[in-house]
Short mmCIF file of C-alpha atoms in Angstrom, two decimals:
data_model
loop_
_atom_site.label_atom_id
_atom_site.label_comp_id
_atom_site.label_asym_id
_atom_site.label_seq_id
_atom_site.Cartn_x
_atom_site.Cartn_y
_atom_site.Cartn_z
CA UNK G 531 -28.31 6.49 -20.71
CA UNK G 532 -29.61 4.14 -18.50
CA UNK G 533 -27.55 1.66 -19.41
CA UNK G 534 -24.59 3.36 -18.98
CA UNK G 535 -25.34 4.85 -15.40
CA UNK G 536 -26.17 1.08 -14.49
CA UNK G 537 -23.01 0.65 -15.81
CA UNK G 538 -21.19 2.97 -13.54
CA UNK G 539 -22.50 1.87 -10.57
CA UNK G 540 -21.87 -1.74 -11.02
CA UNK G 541 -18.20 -0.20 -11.81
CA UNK G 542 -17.54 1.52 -8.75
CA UNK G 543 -19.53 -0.99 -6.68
CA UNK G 544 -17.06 -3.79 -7.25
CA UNK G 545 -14.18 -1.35 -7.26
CA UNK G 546 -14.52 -0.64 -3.27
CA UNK G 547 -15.92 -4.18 -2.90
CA UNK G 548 -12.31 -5.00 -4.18
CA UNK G 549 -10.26 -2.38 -2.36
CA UNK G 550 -12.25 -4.00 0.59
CA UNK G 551 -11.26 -7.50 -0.14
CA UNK G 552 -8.30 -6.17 -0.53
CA UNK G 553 -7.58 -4.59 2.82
CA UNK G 554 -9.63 -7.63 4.51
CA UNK G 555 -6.94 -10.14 3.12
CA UNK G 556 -3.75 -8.42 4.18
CA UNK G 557 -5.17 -7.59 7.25
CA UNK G 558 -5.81 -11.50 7.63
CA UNK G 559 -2.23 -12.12 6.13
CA UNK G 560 -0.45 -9.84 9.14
CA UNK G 561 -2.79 -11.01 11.87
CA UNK G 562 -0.24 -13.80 12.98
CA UNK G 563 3.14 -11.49 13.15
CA UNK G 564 1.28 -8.99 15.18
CA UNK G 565 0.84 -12.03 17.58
CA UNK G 566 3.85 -13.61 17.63
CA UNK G 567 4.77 -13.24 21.04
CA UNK G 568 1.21 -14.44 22.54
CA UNK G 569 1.27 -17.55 20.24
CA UNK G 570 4.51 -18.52 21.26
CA UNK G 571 4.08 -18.87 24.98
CA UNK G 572 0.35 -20.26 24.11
CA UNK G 573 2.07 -23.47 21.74
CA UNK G 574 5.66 -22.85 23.56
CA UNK G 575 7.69 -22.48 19.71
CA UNK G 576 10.85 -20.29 19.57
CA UNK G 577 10.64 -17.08 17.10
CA UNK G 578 12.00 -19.66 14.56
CA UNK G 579 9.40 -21.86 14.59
CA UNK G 580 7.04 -19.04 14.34
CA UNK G 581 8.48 -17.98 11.29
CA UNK G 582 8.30 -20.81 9.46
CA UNK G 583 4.68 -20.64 9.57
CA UNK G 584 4.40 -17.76 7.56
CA UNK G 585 6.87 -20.03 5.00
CA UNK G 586 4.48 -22.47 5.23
CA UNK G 587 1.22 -19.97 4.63
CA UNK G 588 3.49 -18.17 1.85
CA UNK G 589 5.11 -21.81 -0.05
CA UNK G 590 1.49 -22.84 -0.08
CA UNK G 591 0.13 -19.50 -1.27
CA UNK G 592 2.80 -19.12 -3.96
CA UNK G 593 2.31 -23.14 -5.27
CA UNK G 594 -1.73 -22.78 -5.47
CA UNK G 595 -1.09 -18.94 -7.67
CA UNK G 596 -1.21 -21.02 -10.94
CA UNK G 597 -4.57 -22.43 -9.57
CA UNK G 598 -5.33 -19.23 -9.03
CA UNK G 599 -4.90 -18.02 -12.52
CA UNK G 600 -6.47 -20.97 -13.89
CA UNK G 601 -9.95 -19.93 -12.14
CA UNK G 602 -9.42 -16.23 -13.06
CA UNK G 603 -8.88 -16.86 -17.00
CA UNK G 604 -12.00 -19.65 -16.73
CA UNK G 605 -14.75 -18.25 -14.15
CA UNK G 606 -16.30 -15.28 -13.23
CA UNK G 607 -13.96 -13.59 -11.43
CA UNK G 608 -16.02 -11.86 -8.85
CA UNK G 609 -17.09 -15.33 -7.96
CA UNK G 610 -13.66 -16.52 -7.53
CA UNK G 611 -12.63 -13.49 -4.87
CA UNK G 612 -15.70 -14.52 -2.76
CA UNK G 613 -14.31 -18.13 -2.71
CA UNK G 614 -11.16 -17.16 -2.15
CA UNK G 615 -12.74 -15.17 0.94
CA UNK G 616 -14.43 -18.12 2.20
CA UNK G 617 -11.67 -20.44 1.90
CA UNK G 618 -9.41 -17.57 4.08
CA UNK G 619 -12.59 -16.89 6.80
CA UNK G 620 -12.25 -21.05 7.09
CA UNK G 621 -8.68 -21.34 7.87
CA UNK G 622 -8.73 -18.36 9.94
CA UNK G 623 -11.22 -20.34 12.21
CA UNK G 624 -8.90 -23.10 12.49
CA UNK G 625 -5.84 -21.08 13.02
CA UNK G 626 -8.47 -19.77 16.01
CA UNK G 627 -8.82 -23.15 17.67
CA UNK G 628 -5.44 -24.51 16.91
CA UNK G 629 -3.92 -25.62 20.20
CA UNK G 630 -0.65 -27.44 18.72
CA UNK G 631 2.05 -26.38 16.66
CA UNK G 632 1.27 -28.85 13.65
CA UNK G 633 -2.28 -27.91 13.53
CA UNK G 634 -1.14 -24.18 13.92
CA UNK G 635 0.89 -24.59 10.75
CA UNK G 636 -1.92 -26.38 8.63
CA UNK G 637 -4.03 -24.03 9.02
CA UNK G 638 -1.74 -21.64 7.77
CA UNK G 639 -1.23 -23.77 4.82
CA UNK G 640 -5.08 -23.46 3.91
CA UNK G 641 -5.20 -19.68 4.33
CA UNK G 642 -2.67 -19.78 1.88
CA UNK G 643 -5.12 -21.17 -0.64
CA UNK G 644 -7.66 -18.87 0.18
CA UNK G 645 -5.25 -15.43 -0.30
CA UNK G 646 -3.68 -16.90 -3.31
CA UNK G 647 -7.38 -17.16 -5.48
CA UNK G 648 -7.81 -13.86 -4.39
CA UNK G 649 -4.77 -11.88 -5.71
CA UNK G 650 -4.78 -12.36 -9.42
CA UNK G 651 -8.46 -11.56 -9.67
CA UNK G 652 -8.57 -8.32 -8.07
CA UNK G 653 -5.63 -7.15 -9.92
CA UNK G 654 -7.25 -8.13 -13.22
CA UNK G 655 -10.40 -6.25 -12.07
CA UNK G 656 -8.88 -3.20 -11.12
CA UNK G 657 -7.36 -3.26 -14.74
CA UNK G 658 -10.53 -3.75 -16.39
CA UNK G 659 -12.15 -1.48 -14.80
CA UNK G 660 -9.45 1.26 -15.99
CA UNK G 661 -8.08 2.81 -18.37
CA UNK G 662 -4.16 3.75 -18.84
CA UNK G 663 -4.59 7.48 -17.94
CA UNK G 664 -5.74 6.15 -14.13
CA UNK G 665 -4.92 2.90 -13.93
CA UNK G 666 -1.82 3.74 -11.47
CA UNK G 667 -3.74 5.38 -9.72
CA UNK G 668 -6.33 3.23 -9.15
CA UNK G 669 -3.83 0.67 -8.29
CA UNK G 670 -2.22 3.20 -5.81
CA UNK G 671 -5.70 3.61 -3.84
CA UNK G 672 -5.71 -0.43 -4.39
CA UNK G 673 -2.43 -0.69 -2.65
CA UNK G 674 -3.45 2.14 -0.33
CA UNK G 675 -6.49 0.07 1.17
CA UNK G 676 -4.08 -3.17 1.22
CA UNK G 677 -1.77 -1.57 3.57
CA UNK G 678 -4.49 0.02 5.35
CA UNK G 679 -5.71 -3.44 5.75
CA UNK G 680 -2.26 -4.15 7.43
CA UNK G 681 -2.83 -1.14 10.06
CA UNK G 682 -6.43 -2.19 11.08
CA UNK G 683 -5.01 -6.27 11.28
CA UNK G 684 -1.70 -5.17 13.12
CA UNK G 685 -3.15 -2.76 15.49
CA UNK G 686 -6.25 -4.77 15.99
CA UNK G 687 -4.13 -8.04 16.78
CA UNK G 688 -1.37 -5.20 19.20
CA UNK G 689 -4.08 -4.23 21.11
CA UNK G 690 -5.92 -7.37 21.60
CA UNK G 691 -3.64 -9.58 22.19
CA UNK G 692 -2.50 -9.30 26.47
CA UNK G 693 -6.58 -9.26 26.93
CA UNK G 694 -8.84 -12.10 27.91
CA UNK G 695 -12.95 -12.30 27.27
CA UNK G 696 -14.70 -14.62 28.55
CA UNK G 697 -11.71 -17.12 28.93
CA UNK G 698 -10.68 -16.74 25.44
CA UNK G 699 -7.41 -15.38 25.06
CA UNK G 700 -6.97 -12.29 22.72
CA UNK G 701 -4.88 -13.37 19.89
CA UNK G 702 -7.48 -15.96 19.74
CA UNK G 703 -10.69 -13.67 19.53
CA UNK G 704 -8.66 -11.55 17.21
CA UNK G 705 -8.89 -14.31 14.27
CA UNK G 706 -12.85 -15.42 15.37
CA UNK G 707 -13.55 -11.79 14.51
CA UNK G 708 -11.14 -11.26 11.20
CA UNK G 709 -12.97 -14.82 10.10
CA UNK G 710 -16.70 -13.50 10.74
CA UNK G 711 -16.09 -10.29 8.50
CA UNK G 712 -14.24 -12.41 5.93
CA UNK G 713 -17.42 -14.24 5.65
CA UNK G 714 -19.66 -11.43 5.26
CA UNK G 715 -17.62 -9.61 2.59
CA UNK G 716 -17.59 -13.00 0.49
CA UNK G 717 -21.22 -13.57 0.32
CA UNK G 718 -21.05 -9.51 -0.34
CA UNK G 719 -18.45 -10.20 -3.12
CA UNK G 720 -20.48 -13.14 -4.27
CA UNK G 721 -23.83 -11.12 -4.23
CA UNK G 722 -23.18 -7.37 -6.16
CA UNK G 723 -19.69 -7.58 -7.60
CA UNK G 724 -19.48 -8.27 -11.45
CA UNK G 725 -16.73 -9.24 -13.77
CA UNK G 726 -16.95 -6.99 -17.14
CA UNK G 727 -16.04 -9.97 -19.11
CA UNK G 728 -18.01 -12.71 -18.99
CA UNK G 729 -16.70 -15.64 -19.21
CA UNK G 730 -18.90 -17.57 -22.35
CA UNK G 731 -19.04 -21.35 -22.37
CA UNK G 732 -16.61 -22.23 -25.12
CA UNK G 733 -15.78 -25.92 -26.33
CA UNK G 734 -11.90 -25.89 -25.06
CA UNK G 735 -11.56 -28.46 -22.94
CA UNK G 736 -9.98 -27.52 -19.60
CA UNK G 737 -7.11 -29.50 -20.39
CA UNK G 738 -6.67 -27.97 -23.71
CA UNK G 739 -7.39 -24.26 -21.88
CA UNK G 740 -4.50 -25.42 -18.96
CA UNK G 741 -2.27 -26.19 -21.84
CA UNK G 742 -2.77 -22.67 -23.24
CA UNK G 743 -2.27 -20.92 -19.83
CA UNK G 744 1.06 -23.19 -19.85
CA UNK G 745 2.11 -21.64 -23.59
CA UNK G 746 1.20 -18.21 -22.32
CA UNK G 747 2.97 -18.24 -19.29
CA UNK G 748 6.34 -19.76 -20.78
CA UNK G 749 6.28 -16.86 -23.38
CA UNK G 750 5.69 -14.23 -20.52
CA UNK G 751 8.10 -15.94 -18.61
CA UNK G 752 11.01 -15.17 -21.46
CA UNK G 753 10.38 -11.88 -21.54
CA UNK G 754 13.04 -9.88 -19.68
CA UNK G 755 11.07 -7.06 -18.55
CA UNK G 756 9.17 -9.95 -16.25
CA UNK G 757 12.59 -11.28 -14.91
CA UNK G 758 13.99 -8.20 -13.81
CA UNK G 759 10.50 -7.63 -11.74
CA UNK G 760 10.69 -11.02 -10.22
CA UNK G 761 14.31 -11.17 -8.98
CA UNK G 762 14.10 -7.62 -7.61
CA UNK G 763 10.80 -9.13 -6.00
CA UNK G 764 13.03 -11.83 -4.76
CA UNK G 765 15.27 -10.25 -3.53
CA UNK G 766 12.96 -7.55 -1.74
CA UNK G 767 10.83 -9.34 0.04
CA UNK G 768 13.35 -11.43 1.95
CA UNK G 769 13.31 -6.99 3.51
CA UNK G 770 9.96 -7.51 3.82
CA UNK G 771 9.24 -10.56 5.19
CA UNK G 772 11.94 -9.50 8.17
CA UNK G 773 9.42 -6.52 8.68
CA UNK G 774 6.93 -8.98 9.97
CA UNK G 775 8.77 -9.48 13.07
CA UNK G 776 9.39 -5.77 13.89
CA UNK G 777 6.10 -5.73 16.28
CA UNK G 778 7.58 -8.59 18.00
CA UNK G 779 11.14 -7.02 18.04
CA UNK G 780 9.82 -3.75 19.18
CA UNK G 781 8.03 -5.31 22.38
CA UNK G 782 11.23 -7.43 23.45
CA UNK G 783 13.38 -4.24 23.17
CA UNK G 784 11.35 -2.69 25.70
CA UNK G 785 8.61 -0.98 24.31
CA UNK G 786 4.84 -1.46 25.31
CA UNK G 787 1.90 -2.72 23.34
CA UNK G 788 0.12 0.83 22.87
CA UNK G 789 3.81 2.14 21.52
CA UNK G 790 4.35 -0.58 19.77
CA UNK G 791 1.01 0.11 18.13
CA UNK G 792 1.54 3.11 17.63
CA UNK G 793 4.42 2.58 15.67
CA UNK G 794 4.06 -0.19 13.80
CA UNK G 795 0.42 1.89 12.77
CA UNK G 796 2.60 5.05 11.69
CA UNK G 797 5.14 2.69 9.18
CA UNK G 798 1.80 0.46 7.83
CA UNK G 799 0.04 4.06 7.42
CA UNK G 800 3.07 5.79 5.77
CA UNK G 801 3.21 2.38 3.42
CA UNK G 802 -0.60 3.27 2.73
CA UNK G 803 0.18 6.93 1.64
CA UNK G 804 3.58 5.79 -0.77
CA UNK G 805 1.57 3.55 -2.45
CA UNK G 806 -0.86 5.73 -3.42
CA UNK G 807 2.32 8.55 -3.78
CA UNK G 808 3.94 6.17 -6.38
CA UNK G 809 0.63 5.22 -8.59
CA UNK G 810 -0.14 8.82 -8.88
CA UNK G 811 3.05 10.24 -9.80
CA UNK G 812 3.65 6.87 -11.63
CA UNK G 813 1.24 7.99 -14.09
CA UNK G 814 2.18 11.36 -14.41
CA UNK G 815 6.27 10.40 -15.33
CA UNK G 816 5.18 7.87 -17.37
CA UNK G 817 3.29 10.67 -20.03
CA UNK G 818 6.21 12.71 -19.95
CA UNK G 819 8.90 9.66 -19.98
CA UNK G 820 7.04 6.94 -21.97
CA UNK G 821 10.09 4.61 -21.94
CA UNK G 822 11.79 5.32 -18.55
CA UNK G 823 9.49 7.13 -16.25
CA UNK G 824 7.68 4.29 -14.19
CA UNK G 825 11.08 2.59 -14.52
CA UNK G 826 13.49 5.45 -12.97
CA UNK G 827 10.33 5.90 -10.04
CA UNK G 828 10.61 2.30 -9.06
CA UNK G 829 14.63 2.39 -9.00
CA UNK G 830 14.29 5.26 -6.44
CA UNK G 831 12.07 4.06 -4.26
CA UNK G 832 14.31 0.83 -3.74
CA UNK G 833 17.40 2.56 -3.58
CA UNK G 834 16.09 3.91 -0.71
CA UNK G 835 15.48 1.09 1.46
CA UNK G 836 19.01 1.17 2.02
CA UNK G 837 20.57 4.41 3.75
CA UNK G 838 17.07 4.15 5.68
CA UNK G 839 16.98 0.21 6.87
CA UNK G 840 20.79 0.87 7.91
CA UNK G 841 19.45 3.72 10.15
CA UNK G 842 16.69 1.71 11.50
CA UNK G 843 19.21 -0.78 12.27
CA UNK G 844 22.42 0.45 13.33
CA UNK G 845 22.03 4.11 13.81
CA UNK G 846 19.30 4.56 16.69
CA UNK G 847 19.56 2.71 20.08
CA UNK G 848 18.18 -0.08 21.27
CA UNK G 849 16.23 1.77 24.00
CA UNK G 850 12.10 2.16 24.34
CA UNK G 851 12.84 5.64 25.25
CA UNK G 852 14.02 6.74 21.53
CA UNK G 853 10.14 5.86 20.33
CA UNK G 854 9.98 8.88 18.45
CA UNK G 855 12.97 8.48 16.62
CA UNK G 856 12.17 5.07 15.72
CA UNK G 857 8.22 6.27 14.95
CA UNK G 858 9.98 8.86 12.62
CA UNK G 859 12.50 6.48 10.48
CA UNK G 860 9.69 3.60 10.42
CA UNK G 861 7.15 6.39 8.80
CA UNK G 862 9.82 7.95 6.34
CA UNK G 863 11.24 4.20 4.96
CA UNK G 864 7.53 3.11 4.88
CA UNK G 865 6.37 6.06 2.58
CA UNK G 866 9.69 6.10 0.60
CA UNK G 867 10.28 2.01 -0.01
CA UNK G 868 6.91 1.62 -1.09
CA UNK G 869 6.31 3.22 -4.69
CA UNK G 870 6.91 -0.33 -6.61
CA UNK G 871 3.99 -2.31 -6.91
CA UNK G 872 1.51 0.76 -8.02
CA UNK G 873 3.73 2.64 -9.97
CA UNK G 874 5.79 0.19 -12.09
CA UNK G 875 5.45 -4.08 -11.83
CA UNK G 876 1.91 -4.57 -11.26
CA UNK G 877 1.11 -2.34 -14.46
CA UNK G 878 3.81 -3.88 -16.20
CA UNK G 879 3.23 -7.54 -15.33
CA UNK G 880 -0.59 -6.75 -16.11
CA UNK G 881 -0.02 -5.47 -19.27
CA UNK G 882 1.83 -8.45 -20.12
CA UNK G 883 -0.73 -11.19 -19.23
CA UNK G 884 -3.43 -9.37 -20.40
CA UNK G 885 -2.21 -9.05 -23.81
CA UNK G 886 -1.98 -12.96 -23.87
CA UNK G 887 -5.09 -12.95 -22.70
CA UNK G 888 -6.80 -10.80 -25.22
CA UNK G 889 -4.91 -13.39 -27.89
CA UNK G 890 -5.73 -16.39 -26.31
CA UNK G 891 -9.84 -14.89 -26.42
CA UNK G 892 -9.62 -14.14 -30.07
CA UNK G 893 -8.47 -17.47 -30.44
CA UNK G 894 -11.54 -19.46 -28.74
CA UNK G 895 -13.88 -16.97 -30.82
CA UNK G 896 -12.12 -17.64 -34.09
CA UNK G 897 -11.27 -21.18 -33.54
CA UNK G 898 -7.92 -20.67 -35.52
CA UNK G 899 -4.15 -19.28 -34.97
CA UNK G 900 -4.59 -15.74 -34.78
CA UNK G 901 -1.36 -14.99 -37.32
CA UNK G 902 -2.00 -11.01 -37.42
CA UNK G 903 -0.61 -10.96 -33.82
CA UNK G 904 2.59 -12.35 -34.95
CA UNK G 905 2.87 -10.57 -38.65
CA UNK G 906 1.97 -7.56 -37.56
CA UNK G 907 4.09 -7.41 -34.28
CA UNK G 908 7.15 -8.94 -36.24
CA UNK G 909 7.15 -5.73 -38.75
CA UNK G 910 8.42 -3.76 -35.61
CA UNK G 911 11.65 -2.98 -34.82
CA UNK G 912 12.81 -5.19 -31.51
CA UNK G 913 12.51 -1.96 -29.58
CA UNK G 914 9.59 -0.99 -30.81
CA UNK G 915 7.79 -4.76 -30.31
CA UNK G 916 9.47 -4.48 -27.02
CA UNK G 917 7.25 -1.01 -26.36
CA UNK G 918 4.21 -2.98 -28.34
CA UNK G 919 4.48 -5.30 -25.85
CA UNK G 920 4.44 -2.99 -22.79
CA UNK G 921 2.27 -0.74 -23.73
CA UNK G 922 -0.36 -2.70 -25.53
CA UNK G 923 -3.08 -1.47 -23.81
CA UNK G 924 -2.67 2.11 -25.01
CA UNK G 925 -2.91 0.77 -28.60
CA UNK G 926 -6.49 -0.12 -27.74
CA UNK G 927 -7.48 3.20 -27.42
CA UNK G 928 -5.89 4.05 -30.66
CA UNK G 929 -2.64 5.87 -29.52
CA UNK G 930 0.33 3.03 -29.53
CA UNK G 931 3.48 3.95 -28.46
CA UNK G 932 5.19 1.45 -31.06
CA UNK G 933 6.41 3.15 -33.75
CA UNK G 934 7.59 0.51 -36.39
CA UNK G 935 9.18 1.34 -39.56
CA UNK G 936 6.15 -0.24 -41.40
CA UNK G 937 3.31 -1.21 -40.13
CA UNK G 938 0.01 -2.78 -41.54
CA UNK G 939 -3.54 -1.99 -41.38
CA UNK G 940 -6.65 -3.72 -42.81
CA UNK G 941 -9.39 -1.79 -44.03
CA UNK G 942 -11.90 -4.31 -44.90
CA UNK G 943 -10.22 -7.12 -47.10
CA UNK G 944 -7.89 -4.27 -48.60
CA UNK G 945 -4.13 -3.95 -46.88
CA UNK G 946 -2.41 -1.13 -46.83
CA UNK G 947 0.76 0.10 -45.57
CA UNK G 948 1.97 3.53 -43.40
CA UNK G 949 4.15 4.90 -41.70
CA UNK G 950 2.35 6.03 -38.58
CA UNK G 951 1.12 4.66 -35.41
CA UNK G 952 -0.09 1.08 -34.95
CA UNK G 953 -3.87 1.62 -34.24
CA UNK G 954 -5.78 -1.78 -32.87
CA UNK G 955 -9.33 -2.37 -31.55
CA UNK G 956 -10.16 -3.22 -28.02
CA UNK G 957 -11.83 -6.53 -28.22
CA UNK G 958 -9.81 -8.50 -30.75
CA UNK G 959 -6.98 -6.58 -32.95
CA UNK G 960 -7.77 -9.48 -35.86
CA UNK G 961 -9.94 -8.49 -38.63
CA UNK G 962 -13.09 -11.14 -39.43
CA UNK G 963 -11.68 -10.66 -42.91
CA UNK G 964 -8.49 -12.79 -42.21
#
């Protein structure tokens, strides 16, 4: 009993240590758009130049992601969010005290680093921690505290940005601060969060363990589930990324900082409330529509970026003196745009990797080709290894969604077959008998 209370509390002690961590880094990651204007008459760049900063911060960030799931398959991966939190807090220092344009966009480059590490852990955390019944919504309130993060980094940088302390201009206190609490959530990260997998000391070399991340990724690169969530990524956040300036194109239209905070705090807070919107009812469509429901949730909530960014755009004034209008279609397209990532592609994507995960484990215990993973998945129809596939995690509990014509158990060294539901254990679905 004991045990398992310990147990508990070491769960939901890293859980808001995450959502924390979570909310900390995109608060760090918006800091810099919600100061645009004051850091371009401070290094004298044009809006363009200012953008390309965040392409440097998000080129380096996306190129240092396989680094990043390197460390997470490898270490402990508490350990590596505090790193990653340290490595952030450092750059955001020298973003602090950059007085030219070059060293400006270094320092960008490093936080990239830092946010990158950070990402694939939490999400693997947050679906260890869970279980399919409530994993979208625990990846709701995850996305939920991220976007929170962005209200708390946007507003903070909005409102602290025209003042002055002490001869230190606001913009520039703004990332002092963000860097200090950075710093105090990694050695809290470091200190009382726990990874429920320990990572044992195995003799793979960590070439031979890159070369198996390589193999996994190519095969979860083919699969076309994974395509379609990329290139609707793709092509979604070039939306998204143009969202970064709307602080900066709200102030030049007219409007002041405090409305401009109030605004931009209404769309980040209505982002907040979708995400945790889609992972709830993302879990509830997808027990009554197995096959379609997270699917047909996700199509919605993009469709609708587009009657609602065209009224944003062309349909209301450019006036200060429509604020409520604009505070109206900013909170409405933030709630309604923002279902994906907790309903449908991190669950999906997660699913995915962890399934090669859980194969590539039962490999390093067994020190062999695990060939029940292939015979036993290949007695599916393609549908049905396509649901496997998906849906693996469900299997672990004993209720699979695959359905195969013929499937195999093992009961001891004896083999039988059925014609029911694929049942597999948690830890590693190959017998010691094979």
């Amino acid at each position: 009993m004991r045990e398992a209370e310990a147990a508990a509390s070491t769960r939901r002690r890293t859980l808001v240590l995450v959502n924390l961590t979570s909310m900390l880094e995109k608060a760090d990651e918006v800091l810099l758009p919600a100061v645009y204007r004051e850091v371009g008459l401070a290094l004298a760049v044009s809006p363009t130049a200012l953008g390309s900063l965040t392409l440097c911060r998000a080129l380096v960030q996306a190129l240092s992601f396989p680094l990043a799931a390197y460390a997470s398959a490898r270490h402990d991966r508490a350990k590596v969010v505090a790193v990653g939190a340290f490595l952030w807090a450092a750059a955001t220092f020298l973003v602090a005290i950059s007085r030219t344009y070059l060293q400006m966009a270094i320092s960008r480059g490093l936080n990239g680093i830092g946010l990158a590490l950070v990402i694939p852990a939490i999400n693997s955390l947050v679906a260890d921690y869970t279980d399919d019944h409530t994993r979208g919504a625990a990846f709701g309130w995850l996305q939920m505290t991220c976007n929170l993060g962005s209200i708390v980094g946007g507003s903070f940088g909005v409102l602290l940005a025209p003042v002055t302390f002490l001869g230190v201009p606001g913009w520039r206190l703004a990332f002092h601060i963000v860097g200090i609490i950075s710093v105090v959530l990694g050695l809290l990260m470091w200190f009382l969060a726990a990874d429920p997998h320990s990572k044992s000391k195995s003799a793979t070399s960590a070439r031979d363990e890159a070369r198996e991340l390589l193999r996994d990724a190519r095969a979860v690169i083919a699969v076309p589930t994974f395509q379609v969530i990329v290139a609707q990524g793709v092509a979604g956040l070039i939306a998204w990324s143009g969202l970064n300036f709307a602080t900066m194109w709200l102030e030049l239209m007219g409007f002041t900082h405090w409305e401009t905070s109030i605004i931009t705090g209404l769309y980040l807070f209505a982002t907040a409330l979708g995400a945790l919107f889609g992972g709830i009812i993302g879990d509830a469509v997808s027990r009554r529509f197995p096959d379609a429901g997270r699917i047909a949730l996700a199509q919605i909530s993009s469709a609708s970026a587009l009657p609602l960014g065209a009224v944003l755009l062309l349909g209301l004034p450019n006036d200060p003196s429509t604020g409520v209008a604009h505070a109206a279609v900013f909170f409405v397209m933030g709630f309604a745009i923002s279902w994906n990532a907790a309903s449908t592609n991190k669950l999906q994507i997660n699913g995915l990797f962890a399934a090669r995960s859980s194969r590539r484990s039962c490999r390093r215990r067994r020190g062999r080709r695990c060939t029940r993973w292939t015979s036993a998945s290949s007695r599916c129809s393609p549908r049905s290894r396509r649901r496997w596939w998906a849906f693996w995690r469900s299997a672990c509990s004993g209720i699979s969604r695959c359905r195969p014509s013929r499937a195999s158990t093992w009961t001891g060294t004896t083999r039988r077959h059925w014609p029911r539901r694929c049942t597999w254990s948690w830890r590693c679905p190959w017998p010691s008998a094979l």
